[in-house]
Every structure is written in C-alpha cells, then in structure tokens.
PDB file of C-alpha atoms in Angstrom:
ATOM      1  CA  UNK F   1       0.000   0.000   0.000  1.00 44.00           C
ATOM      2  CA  UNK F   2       1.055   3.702  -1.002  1.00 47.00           C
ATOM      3  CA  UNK F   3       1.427   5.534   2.290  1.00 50.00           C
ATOM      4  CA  UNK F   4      -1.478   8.879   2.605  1.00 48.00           C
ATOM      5  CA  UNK F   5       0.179  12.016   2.107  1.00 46.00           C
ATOM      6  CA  UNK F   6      -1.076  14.726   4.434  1.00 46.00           C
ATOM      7  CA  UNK F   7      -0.203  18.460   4.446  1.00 45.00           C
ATOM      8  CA  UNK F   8      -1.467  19.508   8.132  1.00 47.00           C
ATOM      9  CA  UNK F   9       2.078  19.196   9.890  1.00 48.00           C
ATOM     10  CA  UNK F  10       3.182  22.052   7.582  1.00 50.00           C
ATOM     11  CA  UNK F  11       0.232  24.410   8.473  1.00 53.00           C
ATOM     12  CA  UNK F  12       2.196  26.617  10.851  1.00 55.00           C
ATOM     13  CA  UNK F  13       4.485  27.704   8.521  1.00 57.00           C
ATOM     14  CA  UNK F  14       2.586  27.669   5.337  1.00 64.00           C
ATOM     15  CA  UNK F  15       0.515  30.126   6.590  1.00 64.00           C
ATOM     16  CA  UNK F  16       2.972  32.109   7.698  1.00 67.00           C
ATOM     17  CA  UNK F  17       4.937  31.851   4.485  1.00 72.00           C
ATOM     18  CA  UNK F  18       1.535  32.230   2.295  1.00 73.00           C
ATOM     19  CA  UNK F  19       0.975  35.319   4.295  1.00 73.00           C
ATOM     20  CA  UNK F  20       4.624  36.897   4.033  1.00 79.00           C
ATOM     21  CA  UNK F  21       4.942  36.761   0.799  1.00 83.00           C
ATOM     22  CA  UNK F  22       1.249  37.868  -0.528  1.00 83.00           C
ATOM     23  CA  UNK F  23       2.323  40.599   1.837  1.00 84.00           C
ATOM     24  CA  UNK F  24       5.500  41.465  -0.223  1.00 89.00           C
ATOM     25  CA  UNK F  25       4.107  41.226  -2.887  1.00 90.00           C
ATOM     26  CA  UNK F  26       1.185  43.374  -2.477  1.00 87.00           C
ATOM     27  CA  UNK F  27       2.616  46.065   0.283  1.00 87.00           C
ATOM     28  CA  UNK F  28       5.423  47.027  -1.718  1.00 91.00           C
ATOM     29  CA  UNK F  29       3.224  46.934  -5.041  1.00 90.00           C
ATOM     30  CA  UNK F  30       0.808  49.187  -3.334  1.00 86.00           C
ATOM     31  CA  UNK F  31       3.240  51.574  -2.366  1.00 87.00           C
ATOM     32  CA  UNK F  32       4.720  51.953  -5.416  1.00 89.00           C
ATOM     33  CA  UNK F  33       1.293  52.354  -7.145  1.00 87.00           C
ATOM     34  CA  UNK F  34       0.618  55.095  -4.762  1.00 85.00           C
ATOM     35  CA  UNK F  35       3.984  57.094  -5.376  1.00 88.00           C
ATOM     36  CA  UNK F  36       3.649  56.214  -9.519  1.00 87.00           C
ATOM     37  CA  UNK F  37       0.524  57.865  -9.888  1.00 83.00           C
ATOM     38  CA  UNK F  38       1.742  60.948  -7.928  1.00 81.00           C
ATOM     39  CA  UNK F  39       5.251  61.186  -9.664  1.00 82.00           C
ATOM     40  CA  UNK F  40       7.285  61.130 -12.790  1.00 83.00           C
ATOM     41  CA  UNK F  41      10.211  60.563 -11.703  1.00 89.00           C
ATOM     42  CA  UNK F  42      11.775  57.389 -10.425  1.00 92.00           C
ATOM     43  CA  UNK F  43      13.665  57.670  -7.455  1.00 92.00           C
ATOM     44  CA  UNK F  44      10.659  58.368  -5.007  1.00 91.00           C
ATOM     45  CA  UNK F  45       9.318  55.386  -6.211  1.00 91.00           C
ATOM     46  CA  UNK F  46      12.709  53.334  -5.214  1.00 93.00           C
ATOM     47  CA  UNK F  47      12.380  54.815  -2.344  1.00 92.00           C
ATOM     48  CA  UNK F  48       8.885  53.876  -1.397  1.00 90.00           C
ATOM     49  CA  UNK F  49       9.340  50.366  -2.437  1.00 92.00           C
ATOM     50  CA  UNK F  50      12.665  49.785  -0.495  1.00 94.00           C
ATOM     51  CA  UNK F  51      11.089  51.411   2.717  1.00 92.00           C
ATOM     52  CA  UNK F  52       8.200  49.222   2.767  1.00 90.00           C
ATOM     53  CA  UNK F  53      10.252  46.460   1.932  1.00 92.00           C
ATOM     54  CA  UNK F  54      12.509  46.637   4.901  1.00 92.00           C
ATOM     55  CA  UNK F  55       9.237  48.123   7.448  1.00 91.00           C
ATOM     56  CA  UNK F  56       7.394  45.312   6.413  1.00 90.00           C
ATOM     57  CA  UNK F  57       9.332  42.374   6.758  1.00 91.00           C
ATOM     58  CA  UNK F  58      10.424  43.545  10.266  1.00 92.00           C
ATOM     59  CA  UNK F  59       7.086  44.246  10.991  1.00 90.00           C
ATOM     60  CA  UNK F  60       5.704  40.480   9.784  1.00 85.00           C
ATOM     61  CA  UNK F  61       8.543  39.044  11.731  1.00 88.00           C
ATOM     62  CA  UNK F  62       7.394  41.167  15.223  1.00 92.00           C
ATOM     63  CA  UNK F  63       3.849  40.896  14.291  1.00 88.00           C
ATOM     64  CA  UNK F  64       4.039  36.814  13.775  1.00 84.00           C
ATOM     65  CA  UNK F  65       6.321  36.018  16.496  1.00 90.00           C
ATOM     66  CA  UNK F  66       3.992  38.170  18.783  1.00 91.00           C
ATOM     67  CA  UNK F  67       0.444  36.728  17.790  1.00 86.00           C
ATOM     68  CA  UNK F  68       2.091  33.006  17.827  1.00 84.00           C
ATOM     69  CA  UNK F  69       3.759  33.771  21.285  1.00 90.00           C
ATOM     70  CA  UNK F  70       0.538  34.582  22.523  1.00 89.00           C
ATOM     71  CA  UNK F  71      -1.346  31.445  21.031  1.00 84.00           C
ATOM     72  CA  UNK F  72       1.799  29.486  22.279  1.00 84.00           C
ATOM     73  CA  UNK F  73       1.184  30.819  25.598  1.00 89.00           C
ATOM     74  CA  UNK F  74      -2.630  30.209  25.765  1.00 88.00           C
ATOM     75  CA  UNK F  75      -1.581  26.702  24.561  1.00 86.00           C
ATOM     76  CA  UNK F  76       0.684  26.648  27.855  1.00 88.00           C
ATOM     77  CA  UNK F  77      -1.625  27.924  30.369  1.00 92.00           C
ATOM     78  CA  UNK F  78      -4.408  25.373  29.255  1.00 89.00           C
ATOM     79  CA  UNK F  79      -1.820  22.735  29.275  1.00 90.00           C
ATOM     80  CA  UNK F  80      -0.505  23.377  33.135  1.00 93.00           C
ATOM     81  CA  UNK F  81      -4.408  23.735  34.033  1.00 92.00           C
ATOM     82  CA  UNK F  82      -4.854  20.317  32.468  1.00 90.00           C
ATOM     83  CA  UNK F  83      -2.242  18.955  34.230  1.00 92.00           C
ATOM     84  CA  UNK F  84      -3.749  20.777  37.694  1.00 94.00           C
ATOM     85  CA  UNK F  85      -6.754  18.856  36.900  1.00 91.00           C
ATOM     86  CA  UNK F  86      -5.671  15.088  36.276  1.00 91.00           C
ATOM     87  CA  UNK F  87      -3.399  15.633  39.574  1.00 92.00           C
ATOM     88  CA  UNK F  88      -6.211  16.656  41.843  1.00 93.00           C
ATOM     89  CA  UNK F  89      -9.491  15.114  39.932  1.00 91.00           C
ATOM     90  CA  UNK F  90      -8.107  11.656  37.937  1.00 90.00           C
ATOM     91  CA  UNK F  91     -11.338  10.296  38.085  1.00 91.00           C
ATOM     92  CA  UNK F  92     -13.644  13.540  36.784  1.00 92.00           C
ATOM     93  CA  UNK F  93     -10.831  14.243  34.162  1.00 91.00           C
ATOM     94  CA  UNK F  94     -11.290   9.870  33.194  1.00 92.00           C
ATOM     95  CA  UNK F  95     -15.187  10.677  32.735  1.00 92.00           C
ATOM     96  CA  UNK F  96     -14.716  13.846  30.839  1.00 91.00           C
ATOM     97  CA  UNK F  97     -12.442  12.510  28.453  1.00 91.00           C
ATOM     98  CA  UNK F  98     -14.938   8.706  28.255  1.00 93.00           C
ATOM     99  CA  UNK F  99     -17.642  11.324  27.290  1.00 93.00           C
ATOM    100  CA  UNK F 100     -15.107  13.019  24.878  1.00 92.00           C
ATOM    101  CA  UNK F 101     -15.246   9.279  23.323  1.00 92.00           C
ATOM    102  CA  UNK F 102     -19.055   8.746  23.324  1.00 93.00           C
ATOM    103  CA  UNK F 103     -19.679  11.852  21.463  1.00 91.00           C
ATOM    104  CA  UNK F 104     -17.444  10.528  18.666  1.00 89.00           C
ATOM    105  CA  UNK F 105     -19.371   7.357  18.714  1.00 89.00           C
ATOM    106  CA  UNK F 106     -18.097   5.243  20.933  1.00 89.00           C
ATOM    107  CA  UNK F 107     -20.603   3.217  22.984  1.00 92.00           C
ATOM    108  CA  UNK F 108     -19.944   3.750  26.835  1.00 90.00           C
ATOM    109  CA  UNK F 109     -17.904   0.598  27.588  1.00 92.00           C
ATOM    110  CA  UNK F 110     -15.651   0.894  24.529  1.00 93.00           C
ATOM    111  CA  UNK F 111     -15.051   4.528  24.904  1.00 91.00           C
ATOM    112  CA  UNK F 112     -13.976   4.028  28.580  1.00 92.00           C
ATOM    113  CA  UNK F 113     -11.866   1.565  27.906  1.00 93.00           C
ATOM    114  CA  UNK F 114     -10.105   3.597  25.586  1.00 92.00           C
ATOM    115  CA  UNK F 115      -9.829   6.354  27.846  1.00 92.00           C
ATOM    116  CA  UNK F 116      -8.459   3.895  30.654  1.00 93.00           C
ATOM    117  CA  UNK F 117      -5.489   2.982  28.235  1.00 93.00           C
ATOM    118  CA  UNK F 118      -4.923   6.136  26.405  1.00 91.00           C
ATOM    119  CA  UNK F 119      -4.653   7.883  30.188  1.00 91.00           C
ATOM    120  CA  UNK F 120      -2.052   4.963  31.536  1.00 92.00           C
ATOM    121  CA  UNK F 121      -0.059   5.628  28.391  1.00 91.00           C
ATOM    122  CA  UNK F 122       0.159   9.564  28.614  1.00 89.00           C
ATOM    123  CA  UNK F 123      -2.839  10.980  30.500  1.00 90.00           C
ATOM    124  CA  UNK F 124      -1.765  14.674  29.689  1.00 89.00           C
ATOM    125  CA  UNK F 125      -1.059  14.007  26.027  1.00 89.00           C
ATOM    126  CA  UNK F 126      -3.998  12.318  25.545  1.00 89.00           C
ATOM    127  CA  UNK F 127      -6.282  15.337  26.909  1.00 88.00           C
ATOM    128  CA  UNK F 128      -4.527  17.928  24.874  1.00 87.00           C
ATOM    129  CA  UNK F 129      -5.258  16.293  21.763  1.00 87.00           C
ATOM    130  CA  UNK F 130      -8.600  15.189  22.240  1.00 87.00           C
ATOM    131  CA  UNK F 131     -10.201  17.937  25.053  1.00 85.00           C
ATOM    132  CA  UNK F 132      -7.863  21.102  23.955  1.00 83.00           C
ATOM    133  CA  UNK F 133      -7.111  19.911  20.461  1.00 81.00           C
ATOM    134  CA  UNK F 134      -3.332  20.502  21.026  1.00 79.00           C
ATOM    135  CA  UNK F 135      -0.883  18.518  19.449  1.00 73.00           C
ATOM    136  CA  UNK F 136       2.743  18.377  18.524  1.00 68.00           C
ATOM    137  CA  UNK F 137       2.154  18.746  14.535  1.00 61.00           C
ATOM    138  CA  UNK F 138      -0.513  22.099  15.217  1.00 62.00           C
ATOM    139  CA  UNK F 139       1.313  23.508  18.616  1.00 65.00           C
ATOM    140  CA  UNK F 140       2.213  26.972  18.652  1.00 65.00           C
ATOM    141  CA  UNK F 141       6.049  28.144  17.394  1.00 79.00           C
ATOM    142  CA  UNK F 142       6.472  31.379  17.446  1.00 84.00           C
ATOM    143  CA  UNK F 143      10.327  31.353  15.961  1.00 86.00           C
ATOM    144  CA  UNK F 144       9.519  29.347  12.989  1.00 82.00           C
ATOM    145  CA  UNK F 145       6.541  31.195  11.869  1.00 80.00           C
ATOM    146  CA  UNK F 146       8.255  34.742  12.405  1.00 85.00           C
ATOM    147  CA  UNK F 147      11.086  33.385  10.157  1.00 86.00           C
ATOM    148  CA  UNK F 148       8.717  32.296   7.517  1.00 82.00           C
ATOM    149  CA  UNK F 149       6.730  35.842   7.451  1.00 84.00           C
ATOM    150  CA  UNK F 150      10.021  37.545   7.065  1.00 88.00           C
ATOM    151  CA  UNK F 151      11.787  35.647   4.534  1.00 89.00           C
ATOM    152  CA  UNK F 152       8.353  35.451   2.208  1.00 87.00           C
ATOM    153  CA  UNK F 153       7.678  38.789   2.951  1.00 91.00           C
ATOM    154  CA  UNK F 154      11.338  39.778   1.755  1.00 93.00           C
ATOM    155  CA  UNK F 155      11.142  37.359  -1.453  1.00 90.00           C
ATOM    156  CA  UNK F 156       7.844  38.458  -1.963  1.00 90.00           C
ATOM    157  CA  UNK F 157       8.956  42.485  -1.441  1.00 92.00           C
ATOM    158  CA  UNK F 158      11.926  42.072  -4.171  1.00 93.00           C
ATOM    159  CA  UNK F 159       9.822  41.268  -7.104  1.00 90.00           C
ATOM    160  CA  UNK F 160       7.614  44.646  -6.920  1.00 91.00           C
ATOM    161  CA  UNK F 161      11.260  46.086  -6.514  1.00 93.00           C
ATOM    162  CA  UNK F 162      12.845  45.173  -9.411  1.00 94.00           C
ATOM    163  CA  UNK F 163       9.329  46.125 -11.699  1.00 93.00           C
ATOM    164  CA  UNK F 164      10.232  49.630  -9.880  1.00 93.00           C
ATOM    165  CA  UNK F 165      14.056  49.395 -10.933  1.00 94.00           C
ATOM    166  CA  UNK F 166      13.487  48.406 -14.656  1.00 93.00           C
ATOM    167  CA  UNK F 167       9.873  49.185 -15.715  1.00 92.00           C
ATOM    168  CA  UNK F 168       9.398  52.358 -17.986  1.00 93.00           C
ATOM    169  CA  UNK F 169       8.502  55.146 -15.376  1.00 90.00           C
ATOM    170  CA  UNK F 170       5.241  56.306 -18.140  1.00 88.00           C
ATOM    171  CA  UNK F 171       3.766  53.173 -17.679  1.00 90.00           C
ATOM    172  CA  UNK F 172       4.743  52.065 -14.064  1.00 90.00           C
ATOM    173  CA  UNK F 173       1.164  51.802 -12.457  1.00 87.00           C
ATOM    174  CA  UNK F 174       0.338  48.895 -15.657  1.00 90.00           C
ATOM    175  CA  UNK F 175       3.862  47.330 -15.430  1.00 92.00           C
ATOM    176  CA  UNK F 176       3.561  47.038 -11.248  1.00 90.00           C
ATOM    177  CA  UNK F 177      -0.210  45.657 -11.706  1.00 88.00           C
ATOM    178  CA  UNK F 178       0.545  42.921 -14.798  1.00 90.00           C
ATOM    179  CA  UNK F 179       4.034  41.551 -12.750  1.00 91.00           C
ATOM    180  CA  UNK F 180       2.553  41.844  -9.195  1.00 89.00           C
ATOM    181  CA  UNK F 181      -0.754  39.797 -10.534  1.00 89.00           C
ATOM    182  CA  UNK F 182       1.488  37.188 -12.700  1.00 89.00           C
ATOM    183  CA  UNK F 183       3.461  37.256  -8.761  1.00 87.00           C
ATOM    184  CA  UNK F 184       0.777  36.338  -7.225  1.00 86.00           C
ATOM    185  CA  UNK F 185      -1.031  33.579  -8.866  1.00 87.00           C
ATOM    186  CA  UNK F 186       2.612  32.252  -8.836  1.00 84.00           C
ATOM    187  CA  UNK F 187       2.474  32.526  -5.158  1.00 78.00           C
ATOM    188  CA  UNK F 188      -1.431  31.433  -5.156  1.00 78.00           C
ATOM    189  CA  UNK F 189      -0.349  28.125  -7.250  1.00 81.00           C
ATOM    190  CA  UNK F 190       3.036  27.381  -5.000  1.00 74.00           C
ATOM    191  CA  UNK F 191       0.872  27.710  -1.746  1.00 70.00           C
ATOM    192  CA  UNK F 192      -1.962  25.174  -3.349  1.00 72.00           C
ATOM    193  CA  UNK F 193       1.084  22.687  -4.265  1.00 71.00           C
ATOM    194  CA  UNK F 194       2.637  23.133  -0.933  1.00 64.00           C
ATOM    195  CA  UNK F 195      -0.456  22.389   0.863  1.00 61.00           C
ATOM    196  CA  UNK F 196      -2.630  20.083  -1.358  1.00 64.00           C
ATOM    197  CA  UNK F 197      -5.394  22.793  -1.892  1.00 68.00           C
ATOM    198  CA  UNK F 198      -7.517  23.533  -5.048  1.00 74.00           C
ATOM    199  CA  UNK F 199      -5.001  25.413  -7.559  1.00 79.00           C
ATOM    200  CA  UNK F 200      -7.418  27.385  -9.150  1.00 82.00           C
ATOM    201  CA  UNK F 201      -8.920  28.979  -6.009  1.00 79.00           C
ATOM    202  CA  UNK F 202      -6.262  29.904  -4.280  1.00 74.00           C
ATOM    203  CA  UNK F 203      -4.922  32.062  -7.529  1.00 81.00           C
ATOM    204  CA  UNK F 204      -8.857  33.841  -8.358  1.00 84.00           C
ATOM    205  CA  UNK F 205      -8.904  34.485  -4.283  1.00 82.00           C
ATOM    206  CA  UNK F 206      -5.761  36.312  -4.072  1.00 79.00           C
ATOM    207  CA  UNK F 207      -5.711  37.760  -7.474  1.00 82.00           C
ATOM    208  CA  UNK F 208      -9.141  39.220  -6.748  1.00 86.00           C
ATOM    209  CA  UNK F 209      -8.374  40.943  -3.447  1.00 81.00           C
ATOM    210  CA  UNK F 210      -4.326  41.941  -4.766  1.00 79.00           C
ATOM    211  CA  UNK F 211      -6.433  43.929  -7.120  1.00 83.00           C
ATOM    212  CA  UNK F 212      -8.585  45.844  -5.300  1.00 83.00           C
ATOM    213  CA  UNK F 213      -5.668  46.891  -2.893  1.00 77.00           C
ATOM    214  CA  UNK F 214      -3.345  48.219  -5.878  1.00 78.00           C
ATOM    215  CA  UNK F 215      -6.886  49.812  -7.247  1.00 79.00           C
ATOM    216  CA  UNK F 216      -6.901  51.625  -3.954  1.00 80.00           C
ATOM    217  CA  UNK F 217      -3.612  52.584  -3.547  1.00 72.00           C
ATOM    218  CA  UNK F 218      -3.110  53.991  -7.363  1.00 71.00           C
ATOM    219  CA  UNK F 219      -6.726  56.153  -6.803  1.00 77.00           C
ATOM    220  CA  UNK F 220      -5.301  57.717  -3.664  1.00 74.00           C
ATOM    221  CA  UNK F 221      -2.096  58.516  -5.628  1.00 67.00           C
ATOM    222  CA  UNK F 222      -4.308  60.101  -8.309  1.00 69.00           C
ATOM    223  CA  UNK F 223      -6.598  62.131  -5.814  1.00 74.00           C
ATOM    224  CA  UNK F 224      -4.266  63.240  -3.553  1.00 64.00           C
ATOM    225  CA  UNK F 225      -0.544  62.834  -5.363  1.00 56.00           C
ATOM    226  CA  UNK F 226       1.395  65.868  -6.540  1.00 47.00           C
ATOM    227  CA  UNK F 227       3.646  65.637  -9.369  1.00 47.00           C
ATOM    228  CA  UNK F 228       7.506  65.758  -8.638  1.00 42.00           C
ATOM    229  CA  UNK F 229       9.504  66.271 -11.203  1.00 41.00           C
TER     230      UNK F 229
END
C-alpha cells in the first residue's frame, strides 16, 4: 500500500509563508502604485518600495512572532491547568475525556476503555489532543513562523522592486499591476502545491483581493498625489 500524504504538519508555517509573501508582494506593489501615480520621476518610487520592503518584513517578523507567542502561551496555560486537573481530579478528568469518546461514537464501555489505556499511556497528552485539540504537529512556534513571514515577505517584497528598478517610469502603475498579478497567482499556485489545496482557487482568491488593494492605492495617488519632477 502507497502511504497517505497529508499536508497539516506544515500548516504553521505555510501560513505564515503564504501570508509573508502575498504581503511582499502586495505592500510594496501598493506603495509603489501610490507614489507612480503621484510622480514622474523614479527615485521616489525606489524609495517607497525599499522602505516598505525593509518596514514590512520587520514588521511580519514582530507581528508573527507576537500573535504566535501569545497562542503558544494560551496553549501553555491550558496545558498546566490540564495537568492541575488530572493531579487533583483523575477520576472527573477519566469521565470527561470517556464522554469526549461517546460523542465521537463510541458506545460507553468501549469509549472508557479507551480512555483507561490512552490515560495509563500519557494521561496529559492524551487530553490535549482530544479535550484542547493541542498537538505536537498544530502547537504553537512562534520562531519558525516569524522566520517564515520575514523571509516570504522579503522574497515576496523584491519582485515589486525590481518592476520599480526596470519598468518604464510612463507606464509604471500597468507594469507594477501585470508583474505583481502574474506574482501572485505564482504565489497562489506554489501555496496550493505546498499544501494540497484547489489550484485554481487559491490564484482567483488572491488575485481578486491583490487587485482591489493596488486599485486603492493607485486612486489615492491620483486624488491626492502631486507631481515631482
């Protein structure tokens, strides 16, 4: 038999890397847009893009290690309160997790027996995974996921960067839409791959909304932009 192959245990840092480098992508796009429309010459638009490249990728990396620290520490707290509870109530906490078991389908002796075993083989683990839904392949890690964001968000950045280096400064608003929509679906179909999702949705979804941001951010430029020469 062919062994399954599942994509879940790289969830933390697809998303993370998905994220990063959609960012990139679209951030420094937007910015450059925005300066485009408001400018003929090319430097200010350098600048822009190379700002927001360097803001935003330390600001993914804070940003992700923060929001992950704090699941990771929600994670921690519910895991110390677990252990609390099998120390002081074994034989509630053996109940709670048979009913866990009869919920699923079990009938009432099966599912206590399994709870009898799975709790003499690791009582903790098995309460995290089937009371918390906490296990090692979904836990929390803040480091990996900030290093993901950063490093997409950088790759992502550079491609908006080099439209802004080489692209005819007349027609830099088209040139940064066409590349930064070809980027993304590029992005959209490497995500899909890497995590076994539909292809074709994951390009349409992000193409769709990447529009609408670089819409936004080239109408401001118009509106309120001033032409530097």
């Amino acid at each position: 038999m062919e062994t399954e192959v599942h994509y879940i245990n790289r969830s933390g840092w697809l998303r993370a890397a998905v994220l990063g480098a959609n960012d990139g992508i679209l951030s420094t796009t937007s910015l450059a847009i925005g300066v485009a429309a408001a400018s003929v010459t090319r430097e200010p638009i350098l600048l822009a893009a190379v700002a927001g490249l360097v803001a935003g990728a330390l600001s993914m990396a804070a940003g992700e290690y923060v929001s992950v620290s704090s699941q990771a520490d929600v994670e921690t707290a519910d895991l110390k309160r677990e252990k609390n509870a099998l120390d002081t109530l074994p034989e509630e906490e053996l109940e709670e997790l048979t009913d866990i078991y009869i919920q699923r389908g079990l009938n009432k002796e099966l599912a206590r027996q399994v709870a009898v075993e799975l709790t003499a083989h690791d009582a903790l683990e098995a309460h995290a995974r089937d009371e918390l839904g906490i296990n090692e392949i979904t836990q929390a890690n803040p480091l990996t996921a900030a290093f993901a964001s950063a490093v997409s968000f950088i790759i992502g950045g550079l491609l908006p960067l080099l439209v802004a280096i080489f692209a005819p400064i007349k027609e830099m608003v088209f040139y940064q839409y066409g590349f930064s929509i070809l980027f993304l679906a590029l992005s959209g179909i490497l995500a899909a791959k890497a995590g076994g999702s539909h292809t074709f949705k994951a390009v349409l979804r992000i193409c769709i909304w990447g529009t609408f941001a670089m819409a936004a951010s080239a109408l401001v430029g118009y509106i309120f932009g001033v032409q530097t020469a």
